[in-house]
Amino acid sequence: MVYLNGEFMPVERAKISVLDRGFIFGDGVYEVIPVYSRRPFRLQEHLARLQSSLDMIRIGNPHSSAKWSEVIGKIIADNPWSDQNVYLQITRGAAKRDHAFPKDLKPTVFIMANELIHPTPELMQSGAAAIVLPDFRWLRCDIKSTSLLGNCMLRTQAADAGCAEAILVRDGLLTEASASNVFIVRNGTVLTPPKSHLILPGITYDVVLEILRANAIAHEVRLVAESELRSADEVWVTSSSREVLPITTLDGKPVGRGEAAGKPGPVAQRVYDLYQQFKASVMRAPTHA
Ligand SMILES: Cc1ncc(COP(=O)(O)O)c(C=O)c1O
């Protein structure tokens, strides 16, 4: 079951206009919300980021927070899996093709769910391969826009190289990855770039920073040089679907030094375990975060 503009229906029945600005211009925003045991994780934070993306491209929010929770709750209930990824997208709506935003359009609202595939224990043990690529995307990566051609091109280049992710650098500095944020560890300190127009403010990024603070794990949010990335002891990517995934090779070279090279590091393992505990505690709570 999917949701389109107020109605629940099978995906085959969901149809939109070819003049929809989402189709013509990629003029829309989206969210992906992980659902564990049929409970959405960090829903209010996802809805707050959605509001901020909508504000930045001047689309009025078609629903209140309560309405979003209700509709998302129904999609979760109407789909067969206990753990799901809820994808929602809002486009500006259909209009005669013209670049400038037309006023007073009725936004198109679409929601679907898919089974949430967890990273396998084998992948967590081996870690994943990544390549480092120049970040040629636009300068508003803070908007969670459906215009993802740059991200798709970069991820395809990674896949062509047999890698799970493309880690991106701009002007000699780490930004993020094609569909995740990036953390590195150097000499026992976790480093990640600050939020800016150059990265998506990840919900998982925030959870990981909360975990680091709560457990007094040394960390700094600061600009990270490409040279620091390439000589890091550990590299991880974070996202709602990948959680905390260690990267163990960069451009085919093992991450880290000596015995530990090419294996997930101790800080990644600790933060991964703490993330699982955090998720479990939140999902057990009567009203969850
Ligand atoms: C470009 C990019 N950065 C970061 C993230 C991580 O965001 P979140 O933790 O909210 O899933 C994503 C998620 O899809 C992304 O596409």
PDB file of C-alpha atoms and ligand atoms in Angstrom:
ATOM      1  CA  MET A   1       0.000   0.000   0.000  1.00  0.00           C
ATOM      2  CA  VAL A   2       1.146   3.518  -0.789  1.00  0.00           C
ATOM      3  CA  TYR A   3      -0.298   6.956  -0.049  1.00  0.00           C
ATOM      4  CA  LEU A   4      -0.880   9.526  -2.782  1.00  0.00           C
ATOM      5  CA  ASN A   5      -2.595  12.885  -2.187  1.00  0.00           C
ATOM      6  CA  GLY A   6      -4.927  11.768   0.570  1.00  0.00           C
ATOM      7  CA  GLU A   7      -5.646   8.223  -0.593  1.00  0.00           C
ATOM      8  CA  PHE A   8      -4.213   4.818   0.258  1.00  0.00           C
ATOM      9  CA  MET A   9      -3.901   2.479  -2.739  1.00  0.00           C
ATOM     10  CA  PRO A  10      -1.783  -0.305  -4.265  1.00  0.00           C
ATOM     11  CA  VAL A  11       1.356   1.098  -5.939  1.00  0.00           C
ATOM     12  CA  GLU A  12       0.057   0.110  -9.424  1.00  0.00           C
ATOM     13  CA  ARG A  13      -2.867   2.495  -9.003  1.00  0.00           C
ATOM     14  CA  ALA A  14      -0.758   5.491  -7.923  1.00  0.00           C
ATOM     15  CA  LYS A  15      -0.517   7.920 -10.868  1.00  0.00           C
ATOM     16  CA  ILE A  16       0.623  11.549 -11.177  1.00  0.00           C
ATOM     17  CA  SER A  17       0.590  14.170 -13.936  1.00  0.00           C
ATOM     18  CA  VAL A  18       3.491  14.291 -16.414  1.00  0.00           C
ATOM     19  CA  LEU A  19       3.512  18.042 -15.719  1.00  0.00           C
ATOM     20  CA  ASP A  20       4.337  17.450 -12.063  1.00  0.00           C
ATOM     21  CA  ARG A  21       7.353  19.639 -11.288  1.00  0.00           C
ATOM     22  CA  GLY A  22       8.911  16.707  -9.470  1.00  0.00           C
ATOM     23  CA  PHE A  23       9.022  14.873 -12.820  1.00  0.00           C
ATOM     24  CA  ILE A  24       9.974  17.914 -14.932  1.00  0.00           C
ATOM     25  CA  PHE A  25      12.495  19.676 -12.630  1.00  0.00           C
ATOM     26  CA  GLY A  26      13.133  17.409  -9.634  1.00  0.00           C
ATOM     27  CA  ASP A  27      11.324  20.192  -7.736  1.00  0.00           C
ATOM     28  CA  GLY A  28      10.627  18.396  -4.474  1.00  0.00           C
ATOM     29  CA  VAL A  29      11.987  17.149  -1.175  1.00  0.00           C
ATOM     30  CA  TYR A  30      11.918  13.804   0.610  1.00  0.00           C
ATOM     31  CA  GLU A  31      12.607  11.874   3.806  1.00  0.00           C
ATOM     32  CA  VAL A  32      13.485   8.255   4.576  1.00  0.00           C
ATOM     33  CA  ILE A  33      12.378   7.169   8.045  1.00  0.00           C
ATOM     34  CA  PRO A  34      13.531   3.848   9.502  1.00  0.00           C
ATOM     35  CA  VAL A  35      10.866   1.814  11.295  1.00  0.00           C
ATOM     36  CA  TYR A  36      11.783  -0.829  13.881  1.00  0.00           C
ATOM     37  CA  SER A  37       9.132  -3.245  15.166  1.00  0.00           C
ATOM     38  CA  ARG A  38       6.547  -1.034  13.428  1.00  0.00           C
ATOM     39  CA  ARG A  39       7.651   2.097  15.310  1.00  0.00           C
ATOM     40  CA  PRO A  40       9.191   5.010  13.403  1.00  0.00           C
ATOM     41  CA  PHE A  41      12.625   6.022  14.749  1.00  0.00           C
ATOM     42  CA  ARG A  42      13.275   9.732  15.401  1.00  0.00           C
ATOM     43  CA  LEU A  43      10.047  10.695  13.628  1.00  0.00           C
ATOM     44  CA  GLN A  44       9.896  14.234  15.049  1.00  0.00           C
ATOM     45  CA  GLU A  45      13.480  14.906  13.910  1.00  0.00           C
ATOM     46  CA  HIS A  46      12.676  13.651  10.397  1.00  0.00           C
ATOM     47  CA  LEU A  47       9.558  15.847  10.301  1.00  0.00           C
ATOM     48  CA  ALA A  48      11.589  18.854  11.496  1.00  0.00           C
ATOM     49  CA  ARG A  49      14.174  18.298   8.736  1.00  0.00           C
ATOM     50  CA  LEU A  50      11.324  17.926   6.224  1.00  0.00           C
ATOM     51  CA  GLN A  51       9.914  21.272   7.376  1.00  0.00           C
ATOM     52  CA  SER A  52      13.308  22.893   6.963  1.00  0.00           C
ATOM     53  CA  SER A  53      13.741  21.449   3.414  1.00  0.00           C
ATOM     54  CA  LEU A  54      10.224  22.655   2.498  1.00  0.00           C
ATOM     55  CA  ASP A  55      10.930  26.141   3.900  1.00  0.00           C
ATOM     56  CA  MET A  56      14.179  26.413   1.941  1.00  0.00           C
ATOM     57  CA  ILE A  57      12.404  25.743  -1.377  1.00  0.00           C
ATOM     58  CA  ARG A  58       9.198  27.597  -0.430  1.00  0.00           C
ATOM     59  CA  ILE A  59       6.660  24.769  -0.460  1.00  0.00           C
ATOM     60  CA  GLY A  60       3.985  25.033   2.236  1.00  0.00           C
ATOM     61  CA  ASN A  61       3.831  21.939   4.442  1.00  0.00           C
ATOM     62  CA  PRO A  62       0.667  20.129   3.315  1.00  0.00           C
ATOM     63  CA  HIS A  63       0.213  18.381   6.713  1.00  0.00           C
ATOM     64  CA  SER A  64       0.524  19.118  10.406  1.00  0.00           C
ATOM     65  CA  SER A  65       2.907  16.965  12.450  1.00  0.00           C
ATOM     66  CA  ALA A  66      -0.069  15.071  13.895  1.00  0.00           C
ATOM     67  CA  LYS A  67      -1.417  14.331  10.402  1.00  0.00           C
ATOM     68  CA  TRP A  68       2.017  13.135   9.205  1.00  0.00           C
ATOM     69  CA  SER A  69       2.241  10.796  12.216  1.00  0.00           C
ATOM     70  CA  GLU A  70      -1.232   9.451  11.482  1.00  0.00           C
ATOM     71  CA  VAL A  71      -0.626   8.846   7.757  1.00  0.00           C
ATOM     72  CA  ILE A  72       2.820   7.332   8.335  1.00  0.00           C
ATOM     73  CA  GLY A  73       1.310   5.128  11.064  1.00  0.00           C
ATOM     74  CA  LYS A  74      -1.277   3.828   8.611  1.00  0.00           C
ATOM     75  CA  ILE A  75       1.336   3.101   5.920  1.00  0.00           C
ATOM     76  CA  ILE A  76       3.372   1.168   8.496  1.00  0.00           C
ATOM     77  CA  ALA A  77       0.294  -0.812   9.570  1.00  0.00           C
ATOM     78  CA  ASP A  78      -0.749  -1.534   5.956  1.00  0.00           C
ATOM     79  CA  ASN A  79       2.608  -3.008   4.906  1.00  0.00           C
ATOM     80  CA  PRO A  80       3.753  -6.528   5.778  1.00  0.00           C
ATOM     81  CA  TRP A  81       7.182  -5.949   7.374  1.00  0.00           C
ATOM     82  CA  SER A  82       8.002  -5.314  10.999  1.00  0.00           C
ATOM     83  CA  ASP A  83      11.128  -3.289  10.073  1.00  0.00           C
ATOM     84  CA  GLN A  84      10.557  -0.857   7.213  1.00  0.00           C
ATOM     85  CA  ASN A  85      11.943   2.176   5.437  1.00  0.00           C
ATOM     86  CA  VAL A  86       9.209   4.761   4.986  1.00  0.00           C
ATOM     87  CA  TYR A  87       9.944   6.995   1.994  1.00  0.00           C
ATOM     88  CA  LEU A  88       7.950  10.205   1.671  1.00  0.00           C
ATOM     89  CA  GLN A  89       8.209  12.850  -1.000  1.00  0.00           C
ATOM     90  CA  ILE A  90       6.534  16.188  -1.596  1.00  0.00           C
ATOM     91  CA  THR A  91       6.783  17.953  -4.922  1.00  0.00           C
ATOM     92  CA  ARG A  92       5.527  21.425  -5.776  1.00  0.00           C
ATOM     93  CA  GLY A  93       2.714  19.964  -7.912  1.00  0.00           C
ATOM     94  CA  ALA A  94       1.689  20.136 -11.586  1.00  0.00           C
ATOM     95  CA  ALA A  95       1.876  23.329 -13.693  1.00  0.00           C
ATOM     96  CA  LYS A  96       2.802  24.592 -17.166  1.00  0.00           C
ATOM     97  CA  ARG A  97       6.581  24.288 -17.481  1.00  0.00           C
ATOM     98  CA  ASP A  98       8.285  27.456 -16.250  1.00  0.00           C
ATOM     99  CA  HIS A  99      11.436  27.626 -14.134  1.00  0.00           C
ATOM    100  CA  ALA A 100      10.255  30.178 -11.546  1.00  0.00           C
ATOM    101  CA  PHE A 101       8.191  28.624  -8.754  1.00  0.00           C
ATOM    102  CA  PRO A 102       4.491  29.116  -9.586  1.00  0.00           C
ATOM    103  CA  LYS A 103       2.451  30.273  -6.587  1.00  0.00           C
ATOM    104  CA  ASP A 104      -0.484  28.440  -4.993  1.00  0.00           C
ATOM    105  CA  LEU A 105       0.091  24.982  -6.484  1.00  0.00           C
ATOM    106  CA  LYS A 106      -1.273  21.947  -4.711  1.00  0.00           C
ATOM    107  CA  PRO A 107       1.775  19.895  -3.660  1.00  0.00           C
ATOM    108  CA  THR A 108       1.909  16.218  -4.600  1.00  0.00           C
ATOM    109  CA  VAL A 109       2.393  14.007  -1.541  1.00  0.00           C
ATOM    110  CA  PHE A 110       3.588  10.427  -1.967  1.00  0.00           C
ATOM    111  CA  ILE A 111       4.524   7.868   0.695  1.00  0.00           C
ATOM    112  CA  MET A 112       5.665   4.268   0.289  1.00  0.00           C
ATOM    113  CA  ALA A 113       7.315   1.677   2.503  1.00  0.00           C
ATOM    114  CA  ASN A 114       9.873  -1.009   1.745  1.00  0.00           C
ATOM    115  CA  GLU A 115      11.347  -3.733   3.871  1.00  0.00           C
ATOM    116  CA  LEU A 116      14.289  -2.420   5.892  1.00  0.00           C
ATOM    117  CA  ILE A 117      17.324  -4.526   5.045  1.00  0.00           C
ATOM    118  CA  HIS A 118      19.807  -4.397   7.929  1.00  0.00           C
ATOM    119  CA  PRO A 119      23.551  -4.452   7.242  1.00  0.00           C
ATOM    120  CA  THR A 120      24.537  -8.132   7.615  1.00  0.00           C
ATOM    121  CA  PRO A 121      26.785  -9.241  10.519  1.00  0.00           C
ATOM    122  CA  GLU A 122      29.350 -10.327   7.867  1.00  0.00           C
ATOM    123  CA  LEU A 123      29.414  -6.803   6.427  1.00  0.00           C
ATOM    124  CA  MET A 124      29.795  -5.323   9.915  1.00  0.00           C
ATOM    125  CA  GLN A 125      32.741  -7.665  10.495  1.00  0.00           C
ATOM    126  CA  SER A 126      34.499  -7.090   7.186  1.00  0.00           C
ATOM    127  CA  GLY A 127      33.539  -3.445   6.753  1.00  0.00           C
ATOM    128  CA  ALA A 128      32.852  -1.959   3.322  1.00  0.00           C
ATOM    129  CA  ALA A 129      34.951  -0.579   0.495  1.00  0.00           C
ATOM    130  CA  ALA A 130      34.743   3.073  -0.575  1.00  0.00           C
ATOM    131  CA  ILE A 131      36.352   5.322  -3.161  1.00  0.00           C
ATOM    132  CA  VAL A 132      37.179   8.986  -2.716  1.00  0.00           C
ATOM    133  CA  LEU A 133      35.744  11.270  -5.389  1.00  0.00           C
ATOM    134  CA  PRO A 134      35.551  15.035  -5.995  1.00  0.00           C
ATOM    135  CA  ASP A 135      32.261  16.426  -4.694  1.00  0.00           C
ATOM    136  CA  PHE A 136      30.865  18.058  -7.830  1.00  0.00           C
ATOM    137  CA  ARG A 137      27.295  18.429  -6.474  1.00  0.00           C
ATOM    138  CA  TRP A 138      25.576  21.782  -6.047  1.00  0.00           C
ATOM    139  CA  LEU A 139      26.113  24.070  -3.060  1.00  0.00           C
ATOM    140  CA  ARG A 140      22.782  23.373  -1.290  1.00  0.00           C
ATOM    141  CA  CYS A 141      23.375  19.820  -0.090  1.00  0.00           C
ATOM    142  CA  ASP A 142      21.596  20.800   3.162  1.00  0.00           C
ATOM    143  CA  ILE A 143      18.257  20.586   1.300  1.00  0.00           C
ATOM    144  CA  LYS A 144      17.002  16.994   1.147  1.00  0.00           C
ATOM    145  CA  SER A 145      16.007  17.443  -2.482  1.00  0.00           C
ATOM    146  CA  THR A 146      14.757  14.728  -4.810  1.00  0.00           C
ATOM    147  CA  SER A 147      17.187  16.166  -7.421  1.00  0.00           C
ATOM    148  CA  LEU A 148      19.804  13.498  -6.732  1.00  0.00           C
ATOM    149  CA  LEU A 149      21.492  13.135 -10.119  1.00  0.00           C
ATOM    150  CA  GLY A 150      24.911  14.123  -8.747  1.00  0.00           C
ATOM    151  CA  ASN A 151      24.590  11.643  -5.869  1.00  0.00           C
ATOM    152  CA  CYS A 152      23.414   8.922  -8.295  1.00  0.00           C
ATOM    153  CA  MET A 153      26.372   9.538 -10.653  1.00  0.00           C
ATOM    154  CA  LEU A 154      28.836   9.370  -7.753  1.00  0.00           C
ATOM    155  CA  ARG A 155      27.263   6.228  -6.266  1.00  0.00           C
ATOM    156  CA  THR A 156      27.325   4.575  -9.715  1.00  0.00           C
ATOM    157  CA  GLN A 157      31.029   5.378 -10.048  1.00  0.00           C
ATOM    158  CA  ALA A 158      31.559   3.722  -6.654  1.00  0.00           C
ATOM    159  CA  ALA A 159      29.517   0.674  -7.695  1.00  0.00           C
ATOM    160  CA  ASP A 160      31.498   0.423 -10.960  1.00  0.00           C
ATOM    161  CA  ALA A 161      34.660   0.269  -8.828  1.00  0.00           C
ATOM    162  CA  GLY A 162      33.113  -2.519  -6.710  1.00  0.00           C
ATOM    163  CA  CYS A 163      32.624  -0.145  -3.768  1.00  0.00           C
ATOM    164  CA  ALA A 164      29.659   0.379  -1.451  1.00  0.00           C
ATOM    165  CA  GLU A 165      30.055   4.136  -1.133  1.00  0.00           C
ATOM    166  CA  ALA A 166      31.716   7.225  -2.623  1.00  0.00           C
ATOM    167  CA  ILE A 167      33.319   9.495  -0.008  1.00  0.00           C
ATOM    168  CA  LEU A 168      33.419  13.068  -1.245  1.00  0.00           C
ATOM    169  CA  VAL A 169      35.973  15.854  -0.961  1.00  0.00           C
ATOM    170  CA  ARG A 170      35.636  19.485  -2.008  1.00  0.00           C
ATOM    171  CA  ASP A 171      38.540  21.968  -2.008  1.00  0.00           C
ATOM    172  CA  GLY A 172      40.725  19.542  -0.069  1.00  0.00           C
ATOM    173  CA  LEU A 173      38.097  18.967   2.645  1.00  0.00           C
ATOM    174  CA  LEU A 174      35.866  15.990   3.481  1.00  0.00           C
ATOM    175  CA  THR A 175      32.169  16.742   2.953  1.00  0.00           C
ATOM    176  CA  GLU A 176      30.045  13.564   3.192  1.00  0.00           C
ATOM    177  CA  ALA A 177      29.334  10.457   1.094  1.00  0.00           C
ATOM    178  CA  SER A 178      26.870   9.932  -1.776  1.00  0.00           C
ATOM    179  CA  ALA A 179      24.104   8.803   0.632  1.00  0.00           C
ATOM    180  CA  SER A 180      25.616   9.030   4.129  1.00  0.00           C
ATOM    181  CA  ASN A 181      27.628  11.215   6.499  1.00  0.00           C
ATOM    182  CA  VAL A 182      31.263  10.423   7.296  1.00  0.00           C
ATOM    183  CA  PHE A 183      33.153  10.137  10.603  1.00  0.00           C
ATOM    184  CA  ILE A 184      36.863   9.375  10.957  1.00  0.00           C
ATOM    185  CA  VAL A 185      39.023   8.462  13.951  1.00  0.00           C
ATOM    186  CA  ARG A 186      42.574   9.778  14.408  1.00  0.00           C
ATOM    187  CA  ASN A 187      44.642   9.067  17.507  1.00  0.00           C
ATOM    188  CA  GLY A 188      41.538   8.062  19.454  1.00  0.00           C
ATOM    189  CA  THR A 189      39.508  11.179  18.592  1.00  0.00           C
ATOM    190  CA  VAL A 190      36.412  10.986  16.401  1.00  0.00           C
ATOM    191  CA  LEU A 191      36.214  13.777  13.807  1.00  0.00           C
ATOM    192  CA  THR A 192      33.337  14.824  11.560  1.00  0.00           C
ATOM    193  CA  PRO A 193      32.682  17.972   9.511  1.00  0.00           C
ATOM    194  CA  PRO A 194      30.217  20.543  10.897  1.00  0.00           C
ATOM    195  CA  LYS A 195      26.753  20.996   9.393  1.00  0.00           C
ATOM    196  CA  SER A 196      26.773  23.488   6.528  1.00  0.00           C
ATOM    197  CA  HIS A 197      25.296  23.973   3.065  1.00  0.00           C
ATOM    198  CA  LEU A 198      27.792  21.342   1.852  1.00  0.00           C
ATOM    199  CA  ILE A 199      26.297  18.346   3.694  1.00  0.00           C
ATOM    200  CA  LEU A 200      22.928  16.881   4.572  1.00  0.00           C
ATOM    201  CA  PRO A 201      22.213  17.246   8.300  1.00  0.00           C
ATOM    202  CA  GLY A 202      21.856  13.506   8.951  1.00  0.00           C
ATOM    203  CA  ILE A 203      19.504  12.257  11.643  1.00  0.00           C
ATOM    204  CA  THR A 204      21.964   9.405  12.309  1.00  0.00           C
ATOM    205  CA  TYR A 205      24.839  11.950  12.437  1.00  0.00           C
ATOM    206  CA  ASP A 206      22.984  13.667  15.300  1.00  0.00           C
ATOM    207  CA  VAL A 207      22.297  10.369  17.097  1.00  0.00           C
ATOM    208  CA  VAL A 208      25.984   9.393  16.800  1.00  0.00           C
ATOM    209  CA  LEU A 209      27.098  12.773  18.195  1.00  0.00           C
ATOM    210  CA  GLU A 210      24.640  12.350  21.105  1.00  0.00           C
ATOM    211  CA  ILE A 211      26.114   8.892  21.783  1.00  0.00           C
ATOM    212  CA  LEU A 212      29.686  10.233  21.683  1.00  0.00           C
ATOM    213  CA  ARG A 213      28.787  13.018  24.148  1.00  0.00           C
ATOM    214  CA  ALA A 214      26.808  10.752  26.482  1.00  0.00           C
ATOM    215  CA  ASN A 215      29.652   8.232  26.691  1.00  0.00           C
ATOM    216  CA  ALA A 216      32.490  10.768  26.934  1.00  0.00           C
ATOM    217  CA  ILE A 217      34.110   9.464  23.745  1.00  0.00           C
ATOM    218  CA  ALA A 218      36.637  12.076  22.548  1.00  0.00           C
ATOM    219  CA  HIS A 219      35.338  13.856  19.468  1.00  0.00           C
ATOM    220  CA  GLU A 220      35.548  17.130  17.566  1.00  0.00           C
ATOM    221  CA  VAL A 221      33.157  18.578  15.025  1.00  0.00           C
ATOM    222  CA  ARG A 222      35.499  20.460  12.712  1.00  0.00           C
ATOM    223  CA  LEU A 223      36.690  20.702   9.122  1.00  0.00           C
ATOM    224  CA  VAL A 224      38.496  17.497   8.113  1.00  0.00           C
ATOM    225  CA  ALA A 225      41.273  17.616   5.492  1.00  0.00           C
ATOM    226  CA  GLU A 226      41.389  15.050   2.702  1.00  0.00           C
ATOM    227  CA  SER A 227      44.877  14.098   3.938  1.00  0.00           C
ATOM    228  CA  GLU A 228      43.398  13.362   7.412  1.00  0.00           C
ATOM    229  CA  LEU A 229      40.717  11.170   5.804  1.00  0.00           C
ATOM    230  CA  ARG A 230      43.303   9.252   3.791  1.00  0.00           C
ATOM    231  CA  SER A 231      45.564   8.643   6.798  1.00  0.00           C
ATOM    232  CA  ALA A 232      42.752   7.986   9.335  1.00  0.00           C
ATOM    233  CA  ASP A 233      42.837   5.066  11.798  1.00  0.00           C
ATOM    234  CA  GLU A 234      39.122   4.465  11.169  1.00  0.00           C
ATOM    235  CA  VAL A 235      36.506   5.676   8.698  1.00  0.00           C
ATOM    236  CA  TRP A 236      32.748   5.109   9.112  1.00  0.00           C
ATOM    237  CA  VAL A 237      29.662   6.181   7.207  1.00  0.00           C
ATOM    238  CA  THR A 238      26.326   6.794   8.945  1.00  0.00           C
ATOM    239  CA  SER A 239      22.774   6.851   7.638  1.00  0.00           C
ATOM    240  CA  SER A 240      19.314   5.668   8.598  1.00  0.00           C
ATOM    241  CA  SER A 241      19.680   2.489   6.557  1.00  0.00           C
ATOM    242  CA  ARG A 242      23.400   1.820   7.141  1.00  0.00           C
ATOM    243  CA  GLU A 243      23.467   2.962  10.776  1.00  0.00           C
ATOM    244  CA  VAL A 244      27.208   2.959  11.602  1.00  0.00           C
ATOM    245  CA  LEU A 245      29.114   1.141   8.860  1.00  0.00           C
ATOM    246  CA  PRO A 246      32.927   0.851   9.008  1.00  0.00           C
ATOM    247  CA  ILE A 247      34.804   1.576   5.775  1.00  0.00           C
ATOM    248  CA  THR A 248      37.853  -0.667   5.678  1.00  0.00           C
ATOM    249  CA  THR A 249      39.351   0.180   2.286  1.00  0.00           C
ATOM    250  CA  LEU A 250      39.646   3.575   0.599  1.00  0.00           C
ATOM    251  CA  ASP A 251      40.599   3.557  -3.071  1.00  0.00           C
ATOM    252  CA  GLY A 252      41.647  -0.078  -2.626  1.00  0.00           C
ATOM    253  CA  LYS A 253      44.064   0.693   0.256  1.00  0.00           C
ATOM    254  CA  PRO A 254      43.381  -0.647   3.766  1.00  0.00           C
ATOM    255  CA  VAL A 255      42.192   1.945   6.304  1.00  0.00           C
ATOM    256  CA  GLY A 256      44.377   2.093   9.449  1.00  0.00           C
ATOM    257  CA  ARG A 257      47.865   0.880  10.256  1.00  0.00           C
ATOM    258  CA  GLY A 258      49.726  -2.303  11.209  1.00  0.00           C
ATOM    259  CA  GLU A 259      47.717  -5.241  12.565  1.00  0.00           C
ATOM    260  CA  ALA A 260      44.481  -3.216  12.587  1.00  0.00           C
ATOM    261  CA  ALA A 261      44.710  -2.171   8.931  1.00  0.00           C
ATOM    262  CA  GLY A 262      41.711  -3.096   6.772  1.00  0.00           C
ATOM    263  CA  LYS A 263      39.552  -4.167   9.752  1.00  0.00           C
ATOM    264  CA  PRO A 264      36.714  -2.324  11.491  1.00  0.00           C
ATOM    265  CA  GLY A 265      38.278  -0.334  14.339  1.00  0.00           C
ATOM    266  CA  PRO A 266      37.479  -0.484  18.069  1.00  0.00           C
ATOM    267  CA  VAL A 267      35.757   2.917  18.173  1.00  0.00           C
ATOM    268  CA  ALA A 268      33.422   1.989  15.297  1.00  0.00           C
ATOM    269  CA  GLN A 269      32.560  -1.257  17.044  1.00  0.00           C
ATOM    270  CA  ARG A 270      31.842   0.516  20.335  1.00  0.00           C
ATOM    271  CA  VAL A 271      29.689   3.183  18.696  1.00  0.00           C
ATOM    272  CA  TYR A 272      27.844   0.540  16.656  1.00  0.00           C
ATOM    273  CA  ASP A 273      27.032  -1.374  19.873  1.00  0.00           C
ATOM    274  CA  LEU A 274      25.952   1.820  21.648  1.00  0.00           C
ATOM    275  CA  TYR A 275      23.770   2.713  18.652  1.00  0.00           C
ATOM    276  CA  GLN A 276      22.033  -0.680  18.868  1.00  0.00           C
ATOM    277  CA  GLN A 277      21.494  -0.207  22.635  1.00  0.00           C
ATOM    278  CA  PHE A 278      20.171   3.302  22.070  1.00  0.00           C
ATOM    279  CA  LYS A 279      17.735   2.075  19.398  1.00  0.00           C
ATOM    280  CA  ALA A 280      16.532  -0.757  21.620  1.00  0.00           C
ATOM    281  CA  SER A 281      15.992   1.533  24.635  1.00  0.00           C
ATOM    282  CA  VAL A 282      14.135   4.128  22.569  1.00  0.00           C
ATOM    283  CA  MET A 283      11.932   1.525  20.916  1.00  0.00           C
ATOM    284  CA  ARG A 284      11.047  -0.021  24.303  1.00  0.00           C
ATOM    285  CA  ALA A 285      10.004   3.334  25.764  1.00  0.00           C
ATOM    286  CA  PRO A 286       6.226   3.989  25.887  1.00  0.00           C
ATOM    287  CA  THR A 287       6.627   7.246  23.929  1.00  0.00           C
ATOM    288  CA  HIS A 288       9.681   6.956  21.801  1.00  0.00           C
ATOM    289  CA  ALA A 289      12.059   9.554  20.351  1.00  0.00           C
TER     290      ALA A 289
HETATM  291  C1  LIG B   1      23.735  12.766   0.951  1.00  0.00           C
HETATM  292  C2  LIG B   1      23.327  12.161   2.255  1.00  0.00           C
HETATM  293  N1  LIG B   1      24.014  12.479   3.367  1.00  0.00           N
HETATM  294  C3  LIG B   1      23.705  11.948   4.572  1.00  0.00           C
HETATM  295  C4  LIG B   1      22.651  11.049   4.718  1.00  0.00           C
HETATM  296  C5  LIG B   1      22.323  10.462   6.079  1.00  0.00           C
HETATM  297  O1  LIG B   1      21.135  10.980   6.588  1.00  0.00           O
HETATM  298  P1  LIG B   1      20.247  10.168   7.654  1.00  0.00           P
HETATM  299  O2  LIG B   1      21.169   9.823   8.778  1.00  0.00           O
HETATM  300  O3  LIG B   1      19.203  11.128   8.045  1.00  0.00           O
HETATM  301  O4  LIG B   1      19.740   8.945   6.954  1.00  0.00           O
HETATM  302  C6  LIG B   1      21.886  10.711   3.596  1.00  0.00           C
HETATM  303  C7  LIG B   1      20.755   9.781   3.740  1.00  0.00           C
HETATM  304  O5  LIG B   1      20.171   9.305   2.824  1.00  0.00           O
HETATM  305  C8  LIG B   1      22.232  11.279   2.332  1.00  0.00           C
HETATM  306  O6  LIG B   1      21.523  10.971   1.224  1.00  0.00           O
END
